[in-house]
Amino acid sequence: MSVLIAPSILSADFAALGAAVAAAERGGADLIHVDVMDGHFVPNITIGVPVVASLRRIATVPLDVHLMIDDPDRYIDAFAEAGASMISVHAEALRHLHRTVHAIKALGAKAGVVINPATPIVAIQEVAADVDYVVVMSVNPGFGGQTFIPRSESKVREVRALLDSVGNLAPVEIDGGVDRSNVACVVAAGARIVVAGSAIFGTADPERATRELKAAALGALTAPATR
Ligand code: DX5
Ligand code: ZN
């Protein structure tokens, strides 16, 4: 599998989301990452179902919806109906993670499970065969523009090994603090979906930033191992 670039609109101008998505797509975005926050699971509040429905009308690539909310079971139907192709939920937010993963799949969306920096990988061990992707948070969720937590690189390797051990080819997604300086390392570690917010929409030219990040990510697939 190649590497997919998923620009996070969290760092875009919310008054011009259509233009932001179009620029990222011109730069080669493979997915659009949508960060949903409720002010409870994380301290910040962002966007909800109506915005996803509007984005679905203008985006030409799939929407990767990251739910940073308490009780996500209450909302997965609505996000799927609004046009989310991928829905990820936090292991920390769910008592019945296996049930939720299968509920997302039953709605026709891809089911992702997210783990925070402090969450051990064993938290997803029993659903490793069921998930369509695993998101490794490389910052504590809630805000864009934070610094990449170095331990995340080895965590990507360990999640990849877990998925391989159960014969699941599902990709590992990395989310938080990724930019051109570290994308090669996370791809070399096994990440195949790369989320980037400020590294794309925090720049003057998001189209170019997307293109350059993608080139750096793809370059890491062909580069000889450095360690
Ligand atoms: C953080 C979000 C991320 C965030 C990434 O809670 O889940 O998707 O937008 O932004 P950067 O790339 O700026 O860390
Ligand atoms: Zn996210």
CSV table of C-alpha atoms and ligand atoms in Angstrom, one decimal:
chain,number,residue,atom,x,y,z
A,1,MET,CA,0.0,0.0,0.0
A,2,SER,CA,1.1,3.5,-0.7
A,3,VAL,CA,0.9,6.4,1.7
A,4,LEU,CA,-2.3,8.4,1.9
A,5,ILE,CA,-2.1,12.1,2.9
A,6,ALA,CA,-5.1,13.3,5.0
A,7,PRO,CA,-5.0,17.1,5.5
A,8,SER,CA,-6.8,18.1,8.7
A,9,ILE,CA,-9.1,21.0,8.3
A,10,LEU,CA,-8.7,21.9,12.0
A,11,SER,CA,-6.0,24.4,11.0
A,12,ALA,CA,-7.9,25.8,8.1
A,13,ASP,CA,-10.0,29.0,7.9
A,14,PHE,CA,-13.4,27.8,8.9
A,15,ALA,CA,-15.0,30.6,6.9
A,16,ALA,CA,-13.5,29.2,3.8
A,17,LEU,CA,-13.5,25.5,4.2
A,18,GLY,CA,-14.5,24.8,0.6
A,19,ALA,CA,-11.4,26.7,-0.7
A,20,ALA,CA,-9.2,24.9,1.8
A,21,VAL,CA,-10.4,21.4,0.7
A,22,ALA,CA,-10.0,22.3,-2.9
A,23,ALA,CA,-6.4,23.5,-2.4
A,24,ALA,CA,-5.5,20.3,-0.5
A,25,GLU,CA,-7.1,18.2,-3.2
A,26,ARG,CA,-5.1,20.1,-5.9
A,27,GLY,CA,-2.0,19.3,-4.0
A,28,GLY,CA,-2.8,15.6,-4.0
A,29,ALA,CA,-4.8,15.0,-0.8
A,30,ASP,CA,-6.1,11.5,-0.6
A,31,LEU,CA,-8.5,12.0,2.2
A,32,ILE,CA,-9.8,15.0,4.2
A,33,HIS,CA,-9.4,14.5,7.9
A,34,VAL,CA,-12.2,16.1,10.0
A,35,ASP,CA,-11.6,16.6,13.7
A,36,VAL,CA,-14.9,16.5,15.7
A,37,MET,CA,-14.5,17.7,19.3
A,38,ASP,CA,-17.1,18.1,22.0
A,39,GLY,CA,-15.5,20.0,24.8
A,40,HIS,CA,-15.8,16.9,27.1
A,41,PHE,CA,-13.6,14.2,25.8
A,42,VAL,CA,-11.1,16.9,24.8
A,43,PRO,CA,-11.1,20.5,26.0
A,44,ASN,CA,-11.9,22.0,22.6
A,45,ILE,CA,-15.1,22.3,20.6
A,46,THR,CA,-15.0,22.1,16.8
A,47,ILE,CA,-17.5,20.9,14.3
A,48,GLY,CA,-20.3,18.4,13.9
A,49,VAL,CA,-22.6,16.6,11.6
A,50,PRO,CA,-23.9,19.5,9.4
A,51,VAL,CA,-20.3,20.6,8.5
A,52,VAL,CA,-19.5,17.0,7.5
A,53,ALA,CA,-22.6,17.0,5.3
A,54,SER,CA,-21.5,20.2,3.6
A,55,LEU,CA,-18.0,19.0,3.1
A,56,ARG,CA,-19.3,15.8,1.5
A,57,ARG,CA,-21.0,18.0,-1.1
A,58,ILE,CA,-17.7,19.6,-2.1
A,59,ALA,CA,-15.0,17.1,-1.4
A,60,THR,CA,-13.9,14.7,-4.1
A,61,VAL,CA,-12.0,12.5,-1.8
A,62,PRO,CA,-13.3,10.4,1.1
A,63,LEU,CA,-13.9,12.1,4.5
A,64,ASP,CA,-11.9,10.6,7.4
A,65,VAL,CA,-13.9,11.7,10.5
A,66,HIS,CA,-12.1,11.5,13.8
A,67,LEU,CA,-14.5,11.6,16.7
A,68,MET,CA,-13.0,13.1,19.9
A,69,ILE,CA,-16.2,12.9,21.8
A,70,ASP,CA,-17.8,11.2,24.7
A,71,ASP,CA,-20.3,8.5,24.0
A,72,PRO,CA,-19.6,8.3,20.2
A,73,ASP,CA,-22.2,5.5,19.8
A,74,ARG,CA,-24.9,8.3,19.9
A,75,TYR,CA,-23.5,9.9,16.8
A,76,ILE,CA,-22.0,7.4,14.4
A,77,ASP,CA,-25.2,6.9,12.5
A,78,ALA,CA,-25.5,10.6,11.9
A,79,PHE,CA,-21.9,11.0,10.7
A,80,ALA,CA,-22.2,8.0,8.4
A,81,GLU,CA,-25.4,9.4,7.0
A,82,ALA,CA,-23.7,12.8,6.5
A,83,GLY,CA,-21.1,11.1,4.3
A,84,ALA,CA,-18.2,10.0,6.5
A,85,SER,CA,-16.4,7.2,4.6
A,86,MET,CA,-14.1,6.5,7.6
A,87,ILE,CA,-15.1,7.0,11.2
A,88,SER,CA,-12.6,6.6,14.0
A,89,VAL,CA,-13.4,6.4,17.7
A,90,HIS,CA,-11.2,6.5,20.8
A,91,ALA,CA,-10.6,3.4,22.7
A,92,GLU,CA,-10.5,5.5,25.9
A,93,ALA,CA,-14.1,6.7,25.2
A,94,LEU,CA,-15.8,3.3,24.8
A,95,ARG,CA,-16.8,0.6,27.2
A,96,HIS,CA,-17.8,-1.7,24.3
A,97,LEU,CA,-15.3,-1.0,21.6
A,98,HIS,CA,-15.9,-4.2,19.7
A,99,ARG,CA,-19.6,-3.4,19.4
A,100,THR,CA,-18.9,0.1,18.2
A,101,VAL,CA,-16.3,-1.1,15.6
A,102,HIS,CA,-18.9,-3.4,14.1
A,103,ALA,CA,-21.7,-0.8,14.3
A,104,ILE,CA,-19.5,1.5,12.2
A,105,LYS,CA,-18.9,-1.2,9.7
A,106,ALA,CA,-22.6,-2.1,9.5
A,107,LEU,CA,-23.3,1.5,8.5
A,108,GLY,CA,-21.0,1.0,5.5
A,109,ALA,CA,-18.1,3.1,6.8
A,110,LYS,CA,-14.6,2.0,7.5
A,111,ALA,CA,-14.0,1.7,11.3
A,112,GLY,CA,-10.9,3.1,12.9
A,113,VAL,CA,-9.8,2.9,16.5
A,114,VAL,CA,-7.7,5.7,18.0
A,115,ILE,CA,-5.3,5.5,20.9
A,116,ASN,CA,-4.0,8.4,22.9
A,117,PRO,CA,-0.3,8.8,23.7
A,118,ALA,CA,-0.8,7.4,27.2
A,119,THR,CA,-2.9,4.5,26.1
A,120,PRO,CA,-1.1,1.2,25.8
A,121,ILE,CA,-1.4,-0.9,22.6
A,122,VAL,CA,-3.0,-3.7,24.6
A,123,ALA,CA,-6.2,-1.6,24.7
A,124,ILE,CA,-6.8,-2.6,21.0
A,125,GLN,CA,-5.4,-6.1,21.1
A,126,GLU,CA,-8.8,-7.8,21.1
A,127,VAL,CA,-10.2,-5.7,18.2
A,128,ALA,CA,-7.0,-5.8,16.1
A,129,ALA,CA,-8.6,-8.3,13.7
A,130,ASP,CA,-11.7,-6.3,13.4
A,131,VAL,CA,-10.6,-2.8,12.6
A,132,ASP,CA,-10.2,-1.2,9.2
A,133,TYR,CA,-7.5,1.2,10.5
A,134,VAL,CA,-5.7,2.2,13.7
A,135,VAL,CA,-4.9,5.8,14.5
A,136,VAL,CA,-1.9,6.4,16.7
A,137,MET,CA,-2.2,9.9,18.3
A,138,SER,CA,1.2,11.5,18.3
A,139,VAL,CA,0.0,14.5,20.3
A,140,ASN,CA,-2.6,14.6,23.0
A,141,PRO,CA,-5.9,15.3,21.2
A,142,GLY,CA,-7.7,18.6,21.3
A,143,PHE,CA,-5.6,21.1,19.4
A,144,GLY,CA,-3.7,21.5,16.2
A,145,GLY,CA,-0.1,22.7,16.0
A,146,GLN,CA,1.3,20.7,18.9
A,147,THR,CA,4.7,19.0,18.9
A,148,PHE,CA,5.1,15.4,17.8
A,149,ILE,CA,5.7,13.0,20.7
A,150,PRO,CA,8.8,11.0,19.8
A,151,ARG,CA,7.7,7.7,21.4
A,152,SER,CA,4.9,7.7,18.7
A,153,GLU,CA,7.3,6.4,16.1
A,154,SER,CA,8.0,3.1,17.9
A,155,LYS,CA,4.3,2.9,18.8
A,156,VAL,CA,3.5,2.9,15.1
A,157,ARG,CA,5.9,0.0,14.7
A,158,GLU,CA,4.3,-1.9,17.5
A,159,VAL,CA,0.7,-1.4,16.3
A,160,ARG,CA,1.8,-2.5,12.8
A,161,ALA,CA,3.3,-5.7,14.4
A,162,LEU,CA,0.1,-6.3,16.3
A,163,LEU,CA,-2.0,-6.0,13.1
A,164,ASP,CA,0.4,-8.3,11.2
A,165,SER,CA,0.2,-10.8,14.0
A,166,VAL,CA,-3.5,-11.2,13.4
A,167,GLY,CA,-3.2,-11.1,9.7
A,168,ASN,CA,-4.9,-7.7,9.3
A,169,LEU,CA,-3.5,-5.5,6.5
A,170,ALA,CA,-5.4,-2.5,7.9
A,171,PRO,CA,-3.3,0.7,7.7
A,172,VAL,CA,-1.8,2.6,10.6
A,173,GLU,CA,-2.7,6.3,10.6
A,174,ILE,CA,-0.6,8.8,12.5
A,175,ASP,CA,-2.2,12.0,13.8
A,176,GLY,CA,-0.5,15.0,15.3
A,177,GLY,CA,2.6,17.1,14.8
A,178,VAL,CA,3.6,15.6,11.5
A,179,ASP,CA,5.4,17.7,9.0
A,180,ARG,CA,8.1,17.5,6.4
A,181,SER,CA,10.8,17.1,9.0
A,182,ASN,CA,9.4,13.8,10.5
A,183,VAL,CA,7.1,12.3,7.9
A,184,ALA,CA,9.8,10.0,6.5
A,185,CYS,CA,10.4,8.5,10.0
A,186,VAL,CA,6.7,7.7,10.6
A,187,VAL,CA,6.3,6.2,7.2
A,188,ALA,CA,9.5,4.1,7.7
A,189,ALA,CA,7.9,3.0,11.0
A,190,GLY,CA,4.9,1.8,9.1
A,191,ALA,CA,2.4,4.6,8.9
A,192,ARG,CA,0.4,4.5,5.7
A,193,ILE,CA,-2.1,7.3,6.4
A,194,VAL,CA,-0.6,10.6,7.4
A,195,VAL,CA,-2.7,13.4,9.0
A,196,ALA,CA,-1.3,16.9,8.9
A,197,GLY,CA,-3.1,20.1,9.9
A,198,SER,CA,-0.8,23.0,10.7
A,199,ALA,CA,1.9,21.7,8.3
A,200,ILE,CA,-0.6,22.2,5.5
A,201,PHE,CA,-3.2,24.8,6.5
A,202,GLY,CA,-0.8,26.8,8.7
A,203,THR,CA,1.2,27.7,5.6
A,204,ALA,CA,0.6,30.4,3.0
A,205,ASP,CA,0.2,27.7,0.2
A,206,PRO,CA,-1.7,24.6,1.4
A,207,GLU,CA,-1.7,23.1,-2.1
A,208,ARG,CA,2.1,23.2,-2.3
A,209,ALA,CA,2.4,22.1,1.3
A,210,THR,CA,0.2,19.0,0.6
A,211,ARG,CA,2.3,18.2,-2.5
A,212,GLU,CA,5.6,18.5,-0.7
A,213,LEU,CA,4.5,16.5,2.3
A,214,LYS,CA,3.2,13.8,0.0
A,215,ALA,CA,6.5,13.7,-1.9
A,216,ALA,CA,8.4,13.4,1.3
A,217,ALA,CA,6.1,10.6,2.5
A,218,LEU,CA,6.3,8.7,-0.7
A,219,GLY,CA,10.1,9.2,-0.8
A,220,ALA,CA,10.4,7.3,2.5
A,221,LEU,CA,8.8,4.3,0.9
A,222,THR,CA,11.6,3.9,-1.6
A,223,ALA,CA,14.5,5.2,0.5
A,224,PRO,CA,16.9,2.7,2.0
A,225,ALA,CA,16.4,2.1,5.7
A,226,THR,CA,18.5,4.4,7.8
A,227,ARG,CA,18.2,2.4,11.0
B,1,DX5,C1,-5.6,16.8,17.2
B,1,DX5,C2,-6.2,16.4,15.9
B,1,DX5,C3,-5.3,16.4,14.8
B,1,DX5,C4,-4.8,17.8,14.4
B,1,DX5,C5,-3.5,17.6,13.8
B,1,DX5,O1,-6.5,16.6,18.3
B,1,DX5,O2,-6.8,15.1,16.0
B,1,DX5,O3,-6.0,15.8,13.6
B,1,DX5,O4,-5.6,18.5,13.6
B,1,DX5,O5,-3.0,18.9,13.6
B,1,DX5,P1,-1.4,19.1,13.5
B,1,DX5,O6,-1.0,18.4,12.3
B,1,DX5,O7,-1.3,20.6,13.5
B,1,DX5,O8,-0.8,18.5,14.8
B,2,ZN,ZN,-7.4,14.1,14.1
